[in-house]
Amino acid sequence: MHNRASRKRSVVKAITYRGIILCLDFLVIYLLTGKVMTAATFMIISNIYTTVGYFVHERVWAGVKWGMEPQAD
């Protein structure tokens, strides 16, 4: 029997990960430019498409059996 990650788990992981990345993106861009609007705009745009990319990546890997080991209940 193989363990599979649920879609809900993938969504929650994606959201929490993106929250961390949002903060880091904003901080780095702000430190480089000194502009709040530039940092905020970059943060919002980049995190929309990268969140979708992460979710798709997670779902693809959830379906890959390689490296999965059965666990006793």
JSON list of C-alpha atoms in Angstrom, two decimals, residues 2-7 10 13 54-68:
[
{"chain": "A", "resi": 2, "resn": "HIS", "atom": "CA", "xyz": [1.35, 3.43, -0.93]},
{"chain": "A", "resi": 3, "resn": "ASN", "atom": "CA", "xyz": [0.64, 6.60, 0.97]},
{"chain": "A", "resi": 4, "resn": "ARG", "atom": "CA", "xyz": [-0.76, 9.44, -1.11]},
{"chain": "A", "resi": 5, "resn": "ALA", "atom": "CA", "xyz": [-0.94, 13.10, -0.25]},
{"chain": "A", "resi": 6, "resn": "SER", "atom": "CA", "xyz": [-4.44, 14.54, -0.45]},
{"chain": "A", "resi": 7, "resn": "ARG", "atom": "CA", "xyz": [-5.23, 17.59, -2.55]},
{"chain": "A", "resi": 10, "resn": "SER", "atom": "CA", "xyz": [-1.05, 19.97, -1.12]},
{"chain": "A", "resi": 13, "resn": "LYS", "atom": "CA", "xyz": [1.48, 23.18, 1.98]},
{"chain": "A", "resi": 54, "resn": "TYR", "atom": "CA", "xyz": [4.26, 24.62, -6.92]},
{"chain": "A", "resi": 55, "resn": "PHE", "atom": "CA", "xyz": [0.79, 23.08, -6.67]},
{"chain": "A", "resi": 56, "resn": "VAL", "atom": "CA", "xyz": [1.14, 21.37, -10.06]},
{"chain": "A", "resi": 57, "resn": "HIS", "atom": "CA", "xyz": [4.61, 20.13, -9.11]},
{"chain": "A", "resi": 58, "resn": "GLU", "atom": "CA", "xyz": [3.29, 18.76, -5.79]},
{"chain": "A", "resi": 59, "resn": "ARG", "atom": "CA", "xyz": [0.37, 16.97, -7.47]},
{"chain": "A", "resi": 60, "resn": "VAL", "atom": "CA", "xyz": [2.64, 15.40, -10.09]},
{"chain": "A", "resi": 61, "resn": "TRP", "atom": "CA", "xyz": [4.97, 14.11, -7.38]},
{"chain": "A", "resi": 62, "resn": "ALA", "atom": "CA", "xyz": [2.00, 12.86, -5.34]},
{"chain": "A", "resi": 63, "resn": "GLY", "atom": "CA", "xyz": [1.28, 10.50, -8.25]},
{"chain": "A", "resi": 64, "resn": "VAL", "atom": "CA", "xyz": [4.85, 9.24, -8.65]},
{"chain": "A", "resi": 65, "resn": "LYS", "atom": "CA", "xyz": [5.36, 5.90, -6.93]},
{"chain": "A", "resi": 66, "resn": "TRP", "atom": "CA", "xyz": [9.16, 6.05, -7.01]},
{"chain": "A", "resi": 67, "resn": "GLY", "atom": "CA", "xyz": [10.61, 6.40, -3.52]},
{"chain": "A", "resi": 68, "resn": "MET", "atom": "CA", "xyz": [7.33, 5.67, -1.73]}
]
